[in-house]
Amino acid sequence: MEKLINDFSFGLFFWQAVIFIGLVLLLKKYAWKPILKAVSDREEGIKSALESAEAARKEMQNLQADNERIINEARAERDTMLKEARQMKDAMIAEAKSEAQAEADKIVAQANASIENEKKAALAELKNQVAELSVEIAEKVVRNELSSKDKQMQLVETMLGDVTIN
Amino acid sequence: MHRNLRTEIKPGMQKLSVARFLLTFALIFTSLSLFAKDAEKGNNGGAVDTKEEIKAYIDHHLLDSYDFTLWSDGEAGTHVGFPLPVILWDDGLKVFSSSKFHHGETVAEVDGNYYKLYHGKIYKTDAEGTITMDQEGHHPTNDKPLDFSITKNVITMLLAGLLLFLMFRGLAKSYKKNGAIPKGFGRFLEPLVIFVRDEIAIPNIGEKKYKKYMSFLLTVFFFVWLLNLLGMTPLGVNVTGNIAVTFGLALLTFLITNFTANKNYWGHIFWMPGVPTFMKIVLAPIELLGVFIKPFSLMIRLYANMTAGHVVLMSIIGMVVLFKSWIGSPLSFGLAFALAILELLVAALQAYIFTMLSALYFGMANEEAHH
């Protein structure tokens, strides 16, 4: 301890204090303040960059969710539209079918009617022709038959006999 | 993150700085040689090779000195180095070159006053340089003028201060130039600054109040570390192993602690809360003593560690000379080498401990009551 006190130099202490305090003040102004400021600014910058990246990521997620929702909605809409279209198509087909059926029925009915008419007409004509033919034949036969008196008489008798039966 | 911080030195730059270093070295060396011619023959002839001489050499090294001696040639009696200004206050300011003492061998005459170096201190003497001893024969009774000399330690501290200023000014400037990212040597310095902030200041003082102490803590950390490292160089300086220097540093810690202390801190010293009244009275003087013991321990710890390191390292280096054998000397050299590496660690460690404990004391002074 005595050696320590003996070694103590006031001059050195004085200069040490002057140099050190001067150094603290100088470095404070020209080094520590700008360095610490730059470091903390950079840290703040990194922090805010990370935060904004996180926010962007969240927004991205939101967007994706939105997109998904929109896609789902669109898909659902498409499905309903398809469904409606299918229903409409079915309805139209059914309607067309029924209409066609009706038309076809009508046509068939008309055809049937005209066939009937044609048939009737044909039958009538045929009857007429048959009648005519029969008349002609009858005429010829009668003319032939009536060439002799006996045969005329016989016919009259026969005919008369038929008339009574009818 | 640390991977990005590797310093990239371009080969061209490296060459340039090597050339600059060599040039500076050559300049210093030539100026030293010139001074060496003026030096006069010393008292102790021959190489330093006995136990007593080695002990004296170590003792001499540990002390401050008025000239910057790099090495001495005992045989030729020459000292290589440069003189420093001596500034005395003795009925007026006396400034003269330390070369007047001729390494303590002659009496320096300034304005009709005579001064002599005796065991590293300046005493006022008569023209013959008589030193009168006290009764026990240990201490001279001569007057000691007030001594504000720019000694070897002062010069070293100035050099360290300049280096620190250039280094950290460079780092601060590099932020502006390089878009907030340090460049070159700054990449090594910046993590250290962040280390002091994040590992020393904030954990000990707290997030809220650490800022006002940062300038002191950063300066003390790098100042002590650099001076410790300079003590490891062959310049042969021992600044942090000087009690006046560690006293100055510890005194600042003491003053800052007590002048920034809050009510809670003083409350814990004079009227310890949560203990019986009797204990409060007993504790007060103990706590008050602690206020002084804390910085005192800082002072002694740094001084003792650095001094011990220098003594042990120099003793082992001295053994290389003493052994004079093919086995002992290389062994001593190996030991000295290992110890030098350890001392490099101690240099950083002591700076860290000093800063860390200062921060701890500041933290205590700022602690808020938590009851």
Coordinates of C-alpha atoms in Angstrom, one line a residue:
Chain A
M1 CA 0.0 0.0 0.0
E2 CA 2.8 2.4 0.9
K3 CA 4.5 1.5 -2.4
L4 CA 1.2 2.3 -4.2
I5 CA 0.9 5.7 -2.6
N6 CA 4.6 6.3 -3.3
D7 CA 4.1 5.4 -6.9
F8 CA 1.1 7.6 -7.3
S9 CA 1.9 10.5 -9.6
F10 CA -0.4 13.4 -9.4
G11 CA 0.8 14.7 -12.8
L12 CA 0.0 11.4 -14.5
F13 CA -3.4 11.4 -12.8
F14 CA -4.1 14.9 -14.0
W15 CA -3.1 14.2 -17.6
Q16 CA -5.1 10.9 -17.5
A17 CA -8.2 12.7 -16.3
V18 CA -7.8 15.4 -18.9
I19 CA -7.1 13.0 -21.8
F20 CA -9.8 10.6 -20.8
I21 CA -12.5 13.2 -20.2
G22 CA -11.5 15.0 -23.4
L23 CA -11.6 11.6 -25.2
V24 CA -15.1 10.8 -23.8
L25 CA -16.4 14.2 -25.0
L26 CA -14.7 14.1 -28.4
L27 CA -15.8 10.5 -29.1
K28 CA -19.3 11.3 -27.8
K29 CA -19.7 14.0 -30.3
Y30 CA -17.8 12.5 -33.3
A31 CA -18.2 8.8 -32.8
W32 CA -20.5 7.3 -30.3
K33 CA -23.6 9.4 -31.1
P34 CA -23.4 8.9 -34.8
I35 CA -22.5 5.2 -34.5
L36 CA -25.2 4.4 -32.0
K37 CA -27.7 6.4 -34.0
A38 CA -26.7 4.6 -37.2
V39 CA -26.9 1.2 -35.5
S40 CA -30.3 1.9 -33.9
D41 CA -31.6 3.4 -37.1
R42 CA -30.5 0.3 -39.0
E43 CA -32.1 -1.9 -36.4
E44 CA -35.3 0.1 -36.6
G45 CA -35.1 -0.2 -40.3
I46 CA -34.7 -4.0 -40.2
K47 CA -37.5 -4.2 -37.7
S48 CA -39.9 -2.1 -39.7
A49 CA -38.9 -4.0 -42.9
L50 CA -39.7 -7.3 -41.1
E51 CA -43.0 -5.9 -39.9
S52 CA -44.0 -4.7 -43.3
A53 CA -42.9 -8.0 -44.8
E54 CA -45.2 -9.7 -42.3
A55 CA -48.0 -7.3 -43.1
A56 CA -47.5 -8.0 -46.8
R57 CA -47.6 -11.7 -46.1
K58 CA -50.8 -11.3 -44.2
E59 CA -52.3 -9.2 -46.9
M60 CA -51.2 -11.8 -49.4
Q61 CA -52.9 -14.4 -47.4
N62 CA -56.0 -12.3 -47.2
L63 CA -55.9 -11.8 -50.9
Q64 CA -55.4 -15.5 -51.5
A65 CA -58.4 -16.2 -49.2
D66 CA -60.4 -13.7 -51.1
N67 CA -59.4 -15.2 -54.4
E68 CA -60.3 -18.6 -53.2
R69 CA -63.7 -17.3 -52.0
I70 CA -64.3 -15.6 -55.3
I71 CA -63.2 -18.7 -57.2
N72 CA -65.6 -20.8 -55.1
E73 CA -68.4 -18.4 -55.7
A74 CA -67.7 -18.4 -59.4
R75 CA -67.6 -22.1 -59.4
A76 CA -70.9 -22.3 -57.5
E77 CA -72.5 -19.8 -59.9
R78 CA -71.2 -21.7 -62.8
D79 CA -72.6 -24.9 -61.3
T80 CA -76.1 -23.3 -60.8
M81 CA -76.0 -21.8 -64.3
L82 CA -75.1 -25.2 -65.7
K83 CA -77.8 -26.8 -63.7
E84 CA -80.3 -24.2 -64.8
A85 CA -79.2 -24.6 -68.4
R86 CA -79.6 -28.3 -68.1
Q87 CA -83.0 -27.9 -66.7
M88 CA -83.9 -25.5 -69.4
K89 CA -82.6 -27.8 -72.0
D90 CA -84.5 -30.7 -70.6
A91 CA -87.6 -28.5 -70.4
M92 CA -87.2 -27.3 -73.9
I93 CA -86.6 -30.8 -75.2
A94 CA -89.6 -32.0 -73.3
E95 CA -91.7 -29.2 -74.6
A96 CA -90.4 -29.7 -78.1
K97 CA -91.1 -33.4 -77.8
S98 CA -94.6 -32.8 -76.6
E99 CA -95.2 -30.2 -79.3
A100 CA -93.7 -32.5 -81.9
Q101 CA -95.9 -35.3 -80.6
A102 CA -98.9 -33.1 -80.7
E103 CA -98.0 -32.0 -84.2
A104 CA -97.3 -35.5 -85.2
D105 CA -100.6 -36.6 -83.7
K106 CA -102.3 -33.8 -85.5
I107 CA -100.7 -34.7 -88.8
V108 CA -101.4 -38.4 -88.3
A109 CA -105.0 -37.5 -87.4
Q110 CA -105.3 -35.3 -90.5
A111 CA -103.6 -38.0 -92.6
N112 CA -106.0 -40.5 -91.1
A113 CA -108.9 -38.2 -91.9
S114 CA -107.8 -37.6 -95.4
I115 CA -107.1 -41.3 -95.9
E116 CA -110.6 -41.9 -94.6
N117 CA -112.0 -39.3 -96.9
E118 CA -109.9 -40.7 -99.8
K119 CA -111.1 -44.1 -98.9
K120 CA -114.7 -43.0 -98.8
A121 CA -114.2 -41.1 -102.0
A122 CA -112.5 -44.1 -103.6
L123 CA -115.2 -46.4 -102.2
A124 CA -117.8 -44.1 -103.5
E125 CA -116.2 -44.0 -106.9
L126 CA -115.6 -47.6 -106.8
K127 CA -119.3 -48.1 -106.0
N128 CA -120.2 -45.8 -108.7
Q129 CA -118.0 -47.6 -111.2
V130 CA -119.2 -50.9 -109.9
A131 CA -122.8 -49.6 -110.2
E132 CA -122.0 -48.4 -113.7
L133 CA -120.2 -51.6 -114.5
S134 CA -123.0 -53.5 -113.1
V135 CA -125.5 -51.5 -114.9
E136 CA -123.5 -52.0 -118.1
I137 CA -123.1 -55.6 -117.4
A138 CA -126.7 -55.8 -116.5
E139 CA -127.6 -53.9 -119.6
K140 CA -125.5 -56.3 -121.7
V141 CA -126.9 -59.3 -119.8
V142 CA -130.3 -58.0 -120.0
R143 CA -129.9 -57.2 -123.7
N144 CA -128.6 -60.7 -124.2
E145 CA -131.3 -62.2 -122.0
L146 CA -134.0 -60.2 -123.4
S147 CA -133.2 -61.3 -126.9
S148 CA -135.9 -63.9 -126.5
K149 CA -139.3 -63.7 -125.0
D150 CA -138.9 -66.6 -122.8
K151 CA -135.9 -65.4 -121.3
Q152 CA -137.5 -62.0 -120.6
M153 CA -140.3 -63.6 -118.9
Q154 CA -138.2 -65.8 -116.9
L155 CA -136.2 -62.9 -115.7
V156 CA -139.2 -60.9 -114.7
E157 CA -140.4 -63.7 -112.7
T158 CA -137.1 -64.3 -111.0
M159 CA -136.9 -60.6 -110.2
L160 CA -140.3 -60.5 -108.9
G161 CA -139.5 -63.5 -106.9
D162 CA -136.5 -61.7 -105.3
V163 CA -138.4 -58.6 -104.6
T164 CA -140.8 -60.5 -102.5
I165 CA -138.0 -62.1 -100.6
N166 CA -136.4 -58.7 -99.8
Chain B
M1 CA -25.3 -12.2 -39.2
H2 CA -21.5 -12.4 -38.0
R3 CA -20.5 -14.2 -41.2
N4 CA -21.3 -11.0 -43.1
L5 CA -19.0 -9.1 -41.0
R6 CA -15.7 -10.5 -42.2
T7 CA -13.3 -7.8 -43.2
E8 CA -12.4 -8.0 -46.8
I9 CA -9.1 -6.4 -47.4
K10 CA -8.2 -5.9 -51.0
P11 CA -4.7 -7.1 -51.9
G12 CA -3.8 -3.7 -53.3
M13 CA -4.9 -1.9 -50.1
Q14 CA -2.9 -4.4 -48.0
K15 CA 0.3 -3.7 -50.0
L16 CA -0.2 0.0 -49.6
S17 CA -0.7 -0.1 -45.9
V18 CA 2.3 -2.4 -45.5
A19 CA 4.4 0.1 -47.4
R20 CA 3.1 2.9 -45.3
F21 CA 3.9 1.0 -42.2
L22 CA 7.5 0.3 -43.3
L23 CA 8.0 3.9 -44.2
T24 CA 6.7 5.1 -40.8
F25 CA 8.9 2.6 -39.1
A26 CA 12.0 3.7 -41.1
L27 CA 11.3 7.3 -40.3
I28 CA 11.0 6.6 -36.6
F29 CA 14.1 4.4 -36.6
T30 CA 16.3 7.1 -38.3
S31 CA 15.1 9.8 -35.9
L32 CA 15.8 7.4 -33.0
S33 CA 19.3 6.7 -34.2
L34 CA 20.0 10.4 -34.2
F35 CA 18.9 10.7 -30.6
A36 CA 20.9 7.6 -29.7
K37 CA 24.2 9.4 -30.6
D38 CA 23.5 12.0 -28.0
A39 CA 23.0 9.5 -25.3
E40 CA 25.8 9.2 -22.8
K41 CA 27.3 6.2 -21.2
G42 CA 25.2 4.5 -18.6
N43 CA 26.3 3.3 -15.1
N44 CA 25.6 -0.4 -15.4
G45 CA 27.7 -1.9 -18.2
G46 CA 26.9 -5.1 -20.0
A47 CA 23.7 -6.9 -20.9
V48 CA 20.9 -7.4 -18.4
D49 CA 21.7 -11.0 -17.4
T50 CA 21.7 -11.3 -13.6
K51 CA 18.8 -11.8 -11.3
E52 CA 19.2 -8.5 -9.7
E53 CA 19.5 -6.7 -13.0
I54 CA 16.4 -8.4 -14.3
K55 CA 14.5 -7.5 -11.2
A56 CA 15.7 -3.9 -11.5
Y57 CA 14.8 -3.9 -15.1
I58 CA 11.3 -5.1 -14.4
D59 CA 10.8 -2.6 -11.6
H60 CA 12.0 0.1 -13.9
H61 CA 9.6 -1.0 -16.7
L62 CA 6.6 -1.0 -14.4
L63 CA 7.2 2.7 -13.5
D64 CA 6.4 5.7 -15.6
S65 CA 9.4 7.5 -17.2
Y66 CA 10.2 10.9 -18.4
D67 CA 11.6 9.7 -21.8
F68 CA 10.4 7.2 -24.2
T69 CA 13.2 4.6 -24.2
L70 CA 12.6 1.7 -26.6
W71 CA 15.8 -0.2 -25.7
S72 CA 19.1 0.4 -24.0
D73 CA 22.5 -0.9 -24.8
G74 CA 24.1 -1.4 -21.4
E75 CA 27.6 -2.0 -22.9
A76 CA 27.7 1.1 -25.0
G77 CA 25.6 2.9 -22.5
T78 CA 23.3 4.2 -25.1
H79 CA 19.5 4.4 -24.9
V80 CA 17.4 4.3 -28.0
G81 CA 14.2 6.4 -27.7
F82 CA 13.2 10.0 -27.6
P83 CA 13.0 12.6 -24.8
L84 CA 9.7 14.0 -23.7
P85 CA 8.9 17.4 -22.2
V86 CA 9.1 17.9 -18.5
I87 CA 6.6 20.4 -17.1
L88 CA 7.2 21.5 -13.5
W89 CA 5.4 24.1 -11.3
D90 CA 8.0 25.4 -9.0
D91 CA 7.5 29.1 -8.4
G92 CA 6.5 29.4 -12.0
L93 CA 6.1 27.1 -14.9
K94 CA 9.3 25.3 -15.9
V95 CA 9.3 23.4 -19.2
F96 CA 12.3 21.6 -20.5
S97 CA 13.3 18.4 -22.4
S98 CA 13.8 15.3 -20.3
S99 CA 17.1 14.8 -22.2
K100 CA 18.5 17.3 -19.7
F101 CA 18.4 14.5 -17.1
H102 CA 20.4 12.1 -19.3
H103 CA 18.3 9.2 -18.1
G104 CA 18.7 10.2 -14.5
E105 CA 22.5 10.5 -14.7
T106 CA 22.9 14.2 -14.5
V107 CA 21.3 17.2 -12.7
A108 CA 19.1 19.3 -14.9
E109 CA 19.5 23.1 -14.5
V110 CA 16.6 25.2 -15.4
D111 CA 16.4 29.0 -14.6
G112 CA 18.9 28.6 -11.8
N113 CA 17.0 25.7 -10.2
Y114 CA 18.5 22.2 -10.1
Y115 CA 16.4 19.1 -10.5
K116 CA 17.4 15.5 -10.2
L117 CA 15.7 12.2 -11.1
Y118 CA 15.7 9.8 -8.2
H119 CA 13.8 6.5 -8.5
G120 CA 11.6 7.9 -11.2
K121 CA 10.7 11.0 -9.4
I122 CA 11.9 14.6 -9.8
Y123 CA 13.4 16.3 -6.7
K124 CA 14.7 19.8 -6.3
T125 CA 18.4 19.7 -5.4
D126 CA 21.5 21.8 -5.2
A127 CA 23.9 22.1 -8.1
E128 CA 25.6 18.9 -7.2
G129 CA 22.4 17.0 -7.1
T130 CA 22.6 15.9 -3.5
I131 CA 19.7 13.8 -2.3
T132 CA 19.2 13.9 1.5
M133 CA 17.5 10.9 3.0
D134 CA 15.1 10.8 6.0
Q135 CA 16.1 9.1 9.2
E136 CA 15.0 5.7 8.0
G137 CA 16.9 6.2 4.8
H138 CA 14.0 5.3 2.5
H139 CA 12.6 8.6 1.3
P140 CA 14.4 11.7 0.2
T141 CA 13.6 14.8 2.1
N142 CA 14.2 17.1 -0.9
D143 CA 11.3 19.2 -2.2
K144 CA 9.2 17.7 -4.9
P145 CA 8.0 20.3 -7.4
L146 CA 4.5 19.9 -8.8
D147 CA 5.0 17.6 -11.8
F148 CA 2.8 17.8 -14.9
S149 CA 5.3 16.3 -17.2
I150 CA 4.3 14.7 -20.4
T151 CA 5.6 11.3 -19.5
K152 CA 5.8 8.1 -21.4
N153 CA 2.4 7.0 -20.1
V154 CA 0.9 10.4 -21.0
I155 CA 2.2 10.1 -24.5
T156 CA 0.9 6.6 -24.8
M157 CA -2.5 7.7 -23.6
L158 CA -2.5 10.5 -26.1
L159 CA -1.5 8.0 -28.8
A160 CA -4.3 5.6 -27.7
G161 CA -6.8 8.5 -27.6
L162 CA -5.8 9.5 -31.1
L163 CA -6.0 5.9 -32.4
L164 CA -9.4 5.5 -30.8
F165 CA -10.6 8.8 -32.2
L166 CA -9.4 7.9 -35.7
M167 CA -10.8 4.4 -35.6
F168 CA -14.3 5.3 -34.4
R169 CA -14.5 8.6 -36.3
G170 CA -13.8 6.4 -39.4
L171 CA -16.6 4.0 -38.4
A172 CA -19.0 6.9 -37.8
K173 CA -18.2 8.4 -41.2
S174 CA -18.4 5.1 -43.0
Y175 CA -22.1 4.9 -42.2
K176 CA -22.8 8.0 -44.2
K177 CA -20.7 7.0 -47.2
N178 CA -21.7 3.4 -47.3
G179 CA -25.4 3.4 -46.7
A180 CA -25.5 2.5 -43.0
I181 CA -23.2 -0.4 -43.3
P182 CA -19.7 -0.3 -41.9
K183 CA -16.8 -1.0 -44.2
G184 CA -13.3 -2.4 -43.6
F185 CA -12.0 -2.1 -40.0
G186 CA -15.4 -0.8 -38.9
R187 CA -16.8 -4.2 -39.5
F188 CA -14.7 -5.4 -36.7
L189 CA -15.4 -2.4 -34.4
E190 CA -19.2 -2.3 -34.9
P191 CA -19.9 -5.7 -33.3
L192 CA -17.8 -4.6 -30.3
V193 CA -19.8 -1.4 -29.9
I194 CA -23.0 -3.4 -30.1
F195 CA -21.5 -5.9 -27.6
V196 CA -20.9 -3.1 -25.1
R197 CA -24.4 -1.8 -25.7
D198 CA -26.3 -5.1 -25.7
E199 CA -24.2 -7.3 -23.3
I200 CA -22.8 -4.7 -20.9
A201 CA -24.9 -1.5 -20.7
I202 CA -28.5 -2.7 -21.3
P203 CA -28.5 -5.8 -19.1
N204 CA -26.9 -3.9 -16.2
I205 CA -28.4 -0.5 -16.4
G206 CA -31.7 -1.2 -18.1
E207 CA -33.3 -0.3 -21.4
K208 CA -34.5 3.1 -20.1
K209 CA -31.5 4.7 -18.7
Y210 CA -28.5 3.1 -20.4
K211 CA -28.1 5.8 -23.0
K212 CA -26.5 8.5 -20.9
Y213 CA -23.8 6.1 -19.8
M214 CA -22.9 4.8 -23.2
S215 CA -20.2 7.4 -24.0
F216 CA -18.4 6.6 -20.8
L217 CA -18.7 2.9 -21.0
L218 CA -17.7 2.7 -24.7
T219 CA -14.7 5.0 -24.1
V220 CA -13.5 3.2 -21.0
F221 CA -13.9 -0.2 -22.6
F222 CA -11.9 0.6 -25.7
F223 CA -9.4 2.9 -23.9
V224 CA -8.5 0.3 -21.3
W225 CA -8.4 -2.5 -23.9
L226 CA -6.2 -0.5 -26.3
L227 CA -3.9 0.5 -23.5
N228 CA -3.7 -3.1 -22.2
L229 CA -2.8 -4.2 -25.7
L230 CA -0.2 -1.5 -26.1
G231 CA 1.3 -2.8 -22.9
M232 CA 1.8 -6.1 -24.8
T233 CA 3.8 -4.5 -27.5
P234 CA 7.5 -4.2 -27.4
L235 CA 7.1 -0.4 -26.9
G236 CA 7.4 -1.4 -23.2
V237 CA 4.6 0.8 -21.9
N238 CA 2.6 0.0 -18.8
V239 CA -0.2 2.5 -18.6
T240 CA -3.1 0.4 -17.1
G241 CA -0.6 -1.0 -14.7
N242 CA -0.1 2.4 -13.2
I243 CA -2.1 3.3 -10.1
A244 CA -2.6 6.9 -11.0
V245 CA -4.3 5.9 -14.3
T246 CA -6.6 3.2 -12.8
F247 CA -7.3 5.7 -9.9
G248 CA -8.4 8.2 -12.5
L249 CA -10.7 5.8 -14.3
A250 CA -12.2 4.4 -11.0
L251 CA -12.7 7.9 -9.7
L252 CA -14.8 8.8 -12.8
T253 CA -16.9 5.6 -12.2
F254 CA -17.3 6.7 -8.6
L255 CA -18.3 10.2 -9.5
I256 CA -20.7 9.2 -12.2
T257 CA -22.3 6.6 -10.0
N258 CA -22.9 8.9 -7.1
F259 CA -23.9 12.0 -9.1
T260 CA -26.5 10.1 -11.2
A261 CA -27.8 8.0 -8.3
N262 CA -31.5 8.2 -7.5
K263 CA -33.3 8.4 -4.2
N264 CA -33.8 4.6 -4.0
Y265 CA -30.0 4.1 -4.1
W266 CA -29.3 6.5 -1.3
G267 CA -32.2 5.0 0.6
H268 CA -30.6 1.6 0.4
I269 CA -27.3 3.0 1.8
F270 CA -28.5 5.1 4.7
W271 CA -31.8 3.5 5.6
M272 CA -32.0 0.0 4.2
P273 CA -35.7 -0.8 3.7
G274 CA -37.2 -4.0 4.9
V275 CA -34.9 -4.6 7.9
P276 CA -35.4 -3.8 11.6
T277 CA -34.4 -0.3 12.7
F278 CA -31.4 -1.6 14.7
M279 CA -30.1 -3.3 11.5
K280 CA -30.6 -0.1 9.5
I281 CA -28.2 1.7 11.9
V282 CA -25.7 -1.1 11.7
L283 CA -25.9 -1.4 7.9
A284 CA -25.6 2.3 7.1
P285 CA -21.8 2.6 7.8
I286 CA -21.2 -0.7 6.0
E287 CA -23.1 0.3 3.0
L288 CA -21.4 3.7 3.0
L289 CA -18.1 2.0 3.1
G290 CA -19.2 -0.1 0.1
V291 CA -19.8 3.1 -1.9
F292 CA -16.0 3.7 -1.7
I293 CA -14.9 0.1 -1.8
K294 CA -16.6 -0.6 -5.1
P295 CA -14.6 1.8 -7.2
F296 CA -11.5 1.1 -5.1
S297 CA -11.8 -2.6 -6.1
L298 CA -12.0 -1.4 -9.7
M299 CA -8.8 0.5 -9.4
I300 CA -6.9 -2.2 -7.6
R301 CA -8.2 -5.0 -9.9
L302 CA -7.1 -3.4 -13.1
Y303 CA -3.8 -2.2 -11.6
A304 CA -2.9 -5.5 -10.1
N305 CA -3.9 -7.6 -13.0
M306 CA -1.9 -5.6 -15.5
T307 CA 1.1 -5.2 -13.2
A308 CA 1.1 -8.9 -12.3
G309 CA 0.9 -9.8 -16.0
H310 CA 3.8 -7.7 -16.9
V311 CA 5.9 -8.9 -14.0
V312 CA 5.3 -12.6 -14.7
L313 CA 5.7 -12.2 -18.4
M314 CA 8.9 -10.2 -18.0
S315 CA 10.3 -12.6 -15.4
I316 CA 9.8 -15.6 -17.7
I317 CA 11.4 -13.7 -20.6
G318 CA 14.2 -12.9 -18.1
M319 CA 14.5 -16.6 -17.5
V320 CA 15.4 -17.2 -21.1
V321 CA 18.5 -15.1 -20.5
L322 CA 19.2 -16.6 -17.0
F323 CA 19.1 -20.2 -18.0
K324 CA 21.7 -20.0 -20.8
S325 CA 21.0 -23.6 -21.7
W326 CA 19.6 -25.4 -24.7
I327 CA 16.7 -26.8 -22.7
G328 CA 15.8 -24.2 -20.2
S329 CA 15.8 -21.2 -22.6
P330 CA 13.5 -22.7 -25.2
L331 CA 11.2 -24.0 -22.4
S332 CA 11.1 -20.5 -20.9
F333 CA 10.4 -19.1 -24.4
G334 CA 7.5 -21.5 -24.9
L335 CA 6.1 -20.6 -21.5
A336 CA 6.5 -16.9 -22.2
F337 CA 4.8 -17.4 -25.6
A338 CA 1.8 -19.2 -24.0
L339 CA 1.6 -16.6 -21.3
A340 CA 1.7 -13.8 -23.8
I341 CA -1.3 -15.3 -25.5
L342 CA -3.0 -15.6 -22.1
E343 CA -2.2 -11.9 -21.5
L344 CA -3.8 -11.0 -24.7
L345 CA -7.0 -12.6 -23.4
V346 CA -6.5 -10.8 -20.0
A347 CA -6.1 -7.5 -21.8
A348 CA -9.6 -7.9 -23.3
L349 CA -11.0 -9.5 -20.1
Q350 CA -9.9 -6.7 -17.8
A351 CA -11.3 -4.1 -20.1
Y352 CA -14.6 -6.0 -20.1
I353 CA -14.6 -6.5 -16.3
F354 CA -13.9 -2.8 -15.7
T355 CA -16.7 -1.7 -18.1
M356 CA -19.0 -4.4 -16.9
L357 CA -18.6 -3.5 -13.2
S358 CA -18.9 0.2 -13.9
A359 CA -22.2 -0.5 -15.7
L360 CA -23.3 -2.6 -12.8
Y361 CA -22.7 0.2 -10.4
F362 CA -24.5 2.7 -12.7
G363 CA -27.3 0.2 -12.8
M364 CA -27.4 0.0 -8.9
A365 CA -27.5 3.8 -8.8
N366 CA -30.5 3.8 -11.1
E367 CA -32.5 0.9 -9.7
E368 CA -36.1 1.7 -9.1
A369 CA -37.8 0.6 -5.9
H370 CA -39.6 -2.7 -6.5
H371 CA -41.7 -3.4 -3.4

